[in-house]
Amino acid sequence: MEKTLVLLKPSCVQRQLIGEILNRFERRGLRIAGLKMMQLDDAILREHYSHLADKPFFPTLAASMQVSPVVALALEGIDAVQVVRTMTGATNGRAAAPGTIRGDYSVSNQQNIVHASDSPENAAIELKRFFRPEEIFEYTSGAREYIYGADEC
Ligand code: IDP
Ligand code: MG
């Protein structure tokens, strides 16, 4: 089973959409392996958004991520990275397809509700960035045999 990192950004927390977005991941059948609220500091944001450090919008992006705590999620499932990225939708909420989280809850390129890891390699790095090993739980979901076929896992 694969794990991926999701952050419910301050744009989600401030708009009181935590429960609604969590519900989408649970309903889809993803297992919540880790869940916590965190106030992000400059250092973790510089690392997390290092691929955007030279962009003119980096300062406003970093500020927008510190307005309130975020909710960090470790989600598990078969192909979880791709499943969650597809649920997340395009970066710009105005371009994101209806039915995706960003397409249903955002109309902004920056205030786009969620972060989701974009590859299994980055998911492994990002999970370590936001969770200590003991904060990731390996319990078995009681619904697992109804979420996946017997030959899938
Ligand atoms: P992603 O979140 O879809 O993976 P990235 O390119 O990794 O997109 O960008 C990370 C975050 O930076 C985005 O989710 C968004 O909040 C912000 N961002 C990306 N591009 C822009 C932009 O052109 N203007 C403002 N913010 C941006
Ligand atoms: Mg990204």
GROMACS .gro file of C-alpha atoms in nm, residues 19-125:
model
  107
   19GLY     CA    1  -1.457   1.807   0.791
   20GLU     CA    2  -1.593   1.833   0.441
   21ILE     CA    3  -1.257   1.765   0.274
   22LEU     CA    4  -1.164   1.488   0.519
   23ASN     CA    5  -1.499   1.329   0.443
   24ARG     CA    6  -1.416   1.313   0.073
   25PHE     CA    7  -1.096   1.118   0.134
   26GLU     CA    8  -1.267   0.880   0.378
   27ARG     CA    9  -1.564   0.824   0.148
   28ARG     CA   10  -1.329   0.743  -0.139
   29GLY     CA   11  -1.184   0.460   0.067
   30LEU     CA   12  -0.847   0.604   0.162
   31ARG     CA   13  -0.724   0.504   0.507
   32ILE     CA   14  -0.622   0.787   0.740
   33ALA     CA   15  -0.283   0.676   0.868
   34GLY     CA   16  -0.186   1.010   1.025
   35LEU     CA   17  -0.372   1.327   1.117
   36LYS     CA   18  -0.257   1.639   1.303
   37MET     CA   19  -0.282   2.016   1.318
   38MET     CA   20   0.043   2.213   1.278
   39GLN     CA   21   0.154   2.574   1.265
   40LEU     CA   22   0.414   2.586   0.986
   41ASP     CA   23   0.732   2.792   1.031
   42ASP     CA   24   0.950   2.961   0.768
   43ALA     CA   25   1.203   2.679   0.763
   44ILE     CA   26   0.957   2.400   0.680
   45LEU     CA   27   0.790   2.614   0.412
   46ARG     CA   28   1.123   2.701   0.247
   47GLU     CA   29   1.195   2.329   0.229
   48HIS     CA   30   0.846   2.226   0.122
   49TYR     CA   31   0.822   2.488  -0.152
   50SER     CA   32   1.194   2.492  -0.249
   51HIS     CA   33   1.091   2.431  -0.614
   52LEU     CA   34   0.913   2.771  -0.602
   53ALA     CA   35   1.170   2.972  -0.402
   54ASP     CA   36   1.259   3.193  -0.701
   55LYS     CA   37   0.899   3.270  -0.801
   56PRO     CA   38   0.766   3.620  -0.739
   57PHE     CA   39   0.466   3.475  -0.554
   58PHE     CA   40   0.678   3.278  -0.304
   59PRO     CA   41   0.649   3.538  -0.022
   60THR     CA   42   0.270   3.555  -0.048
   61LEU     CA   43   0.251   3.176  -0.074
   62ALA     CA   44   0.460   3.132   0.243
   63ALA     CA   45   0.253   3.397   0.425
   64SER     CA   46  -0.075   3.235   0.315
   65MET     CA   47   0.043   2.902   0.462
   66GLN     CA   48   0.105   3.061   0.804
   67VAL     CA   49  -0.222   3.249   0.857
   68SER     CA   50  -0.353   2.961   1.068
   69PRO     CA   51  -0.250   2.603   1.142
   70VAL     CA   52  -0.277   2.347   0.864
   71VAL     CA   53  -0.405   1.992   0.900
   72ALA     CA   54  -0.152   1.733   0.787
   73LEU     CA   55  -0.284   1.397   0.666
   74ALA     CA   56  -0.108   1.076   0.579
   75LEU     CA   57  -0.346   0.885   0.350
   76GLU     CA   58  -0.299   0.526   0.244
   77GLY     CA   59  -0.434   0.321  -0.043
   78ILE     CA   60  -0.333   0.143  -0.362
   79ASP     CA   61  -0.176   0.412  -0.587
   80ALA     CA   62  -0.267   0.668  -0.320
   81VAL     CA   63  -0.045   0.942  -0.468
   82GLN     CA   64  -0.216   0.935  -0.807
   83VAL     CA   65  -0.565   0.879  -0.660
   84VAL     CA   66  -0.528   1.183  -0.433
   85ARG     CA   67  -0.370   1.406  -0.698
   86THR     CA   68  -0.661   1.325  -0.930
   87MET     CA   69  -0.908   1.412  -0.653
   88THR     CA   70  -0.717   1.737  -0.589
   89GLY     CA   71  -0.738   1.873  -0.943
   90ALA     CA   72  -0.538   2.139  -1.126
   91THR     CA   73  -0.332   2.388  -0.924
   92ASN     CA   74  -0.542   2.686  -1.025
   93GLY     CA   75  -0.890   2.645  -0.878
   94ARG     CA   76  -1.034   2.841  -1.170
   95ALA     CA   77  -0.905   2.575  -1.411
   96ALA     CA   78  -0.968   2.272  -1.188
   97ALA     CA   79  -1.242   2.039  -1.310
   98PRO     CA   80  -1.572   2.034  -1.119
   99GLY     CA   81  -1.577   1.722  -0.903
  100THR     CA   82  -1.220   1.777  -0.791
  101ILE     CA   83  -1.156   1.935  -0.451
  102ARG     CA   84  -1.003   2.248  -0.597
  103GLY     CA   85  -1.268   2.260  -0.870
  104ASP     CA   86  -1.547   2.239  -0.613
  105TYR     CA   87  -1.408   2.463  -0.337
  106SER     CA   88  -1.168   2.718  -0.486
  107VAL     CA   89  -1.137   2.988  -0.750
  108SER     CA   90  -0.772   3.082  -0.682
  109ASN     CA   91  -0.428   2.983  -0.802
  110GLN     CA   92  -0.286   3.018  -0.450
  111GLN     CA   93  -0.573   2.976  -0.204
  112ASN     CA   94  -0.648   2.631  -0.341
  113ILE     CA   95  -0.747   2.444  -0.023
  114VAL     CA   96  -0.515   2.143  -0.037
  115HIS     CA   97  -0.159   2.031  -0.099
  116ALA     CA   98  -0.101   1.675  -0.225
  117SER     CA   99   0.228   1.498  -0.298
  118ASP     CA  100   0.296   1.472  -0.672
  119SER     CA  101   0.500   1.146  -0.690
  120PRO     CA  102   0.572   0.844  -0.469
  121GLU     CA  103   0.931   0.972  -0.423
  122ASN     CA  104   0.811   1.313  -0.304
  123ALA     CA  105   0.540   1.154  -0.090
  124ALA     CA  106   0.804   0.961   0.106
  125ILE     CA  107   1.009   1.280   0.155
   0.00000   0.00000   0.00000
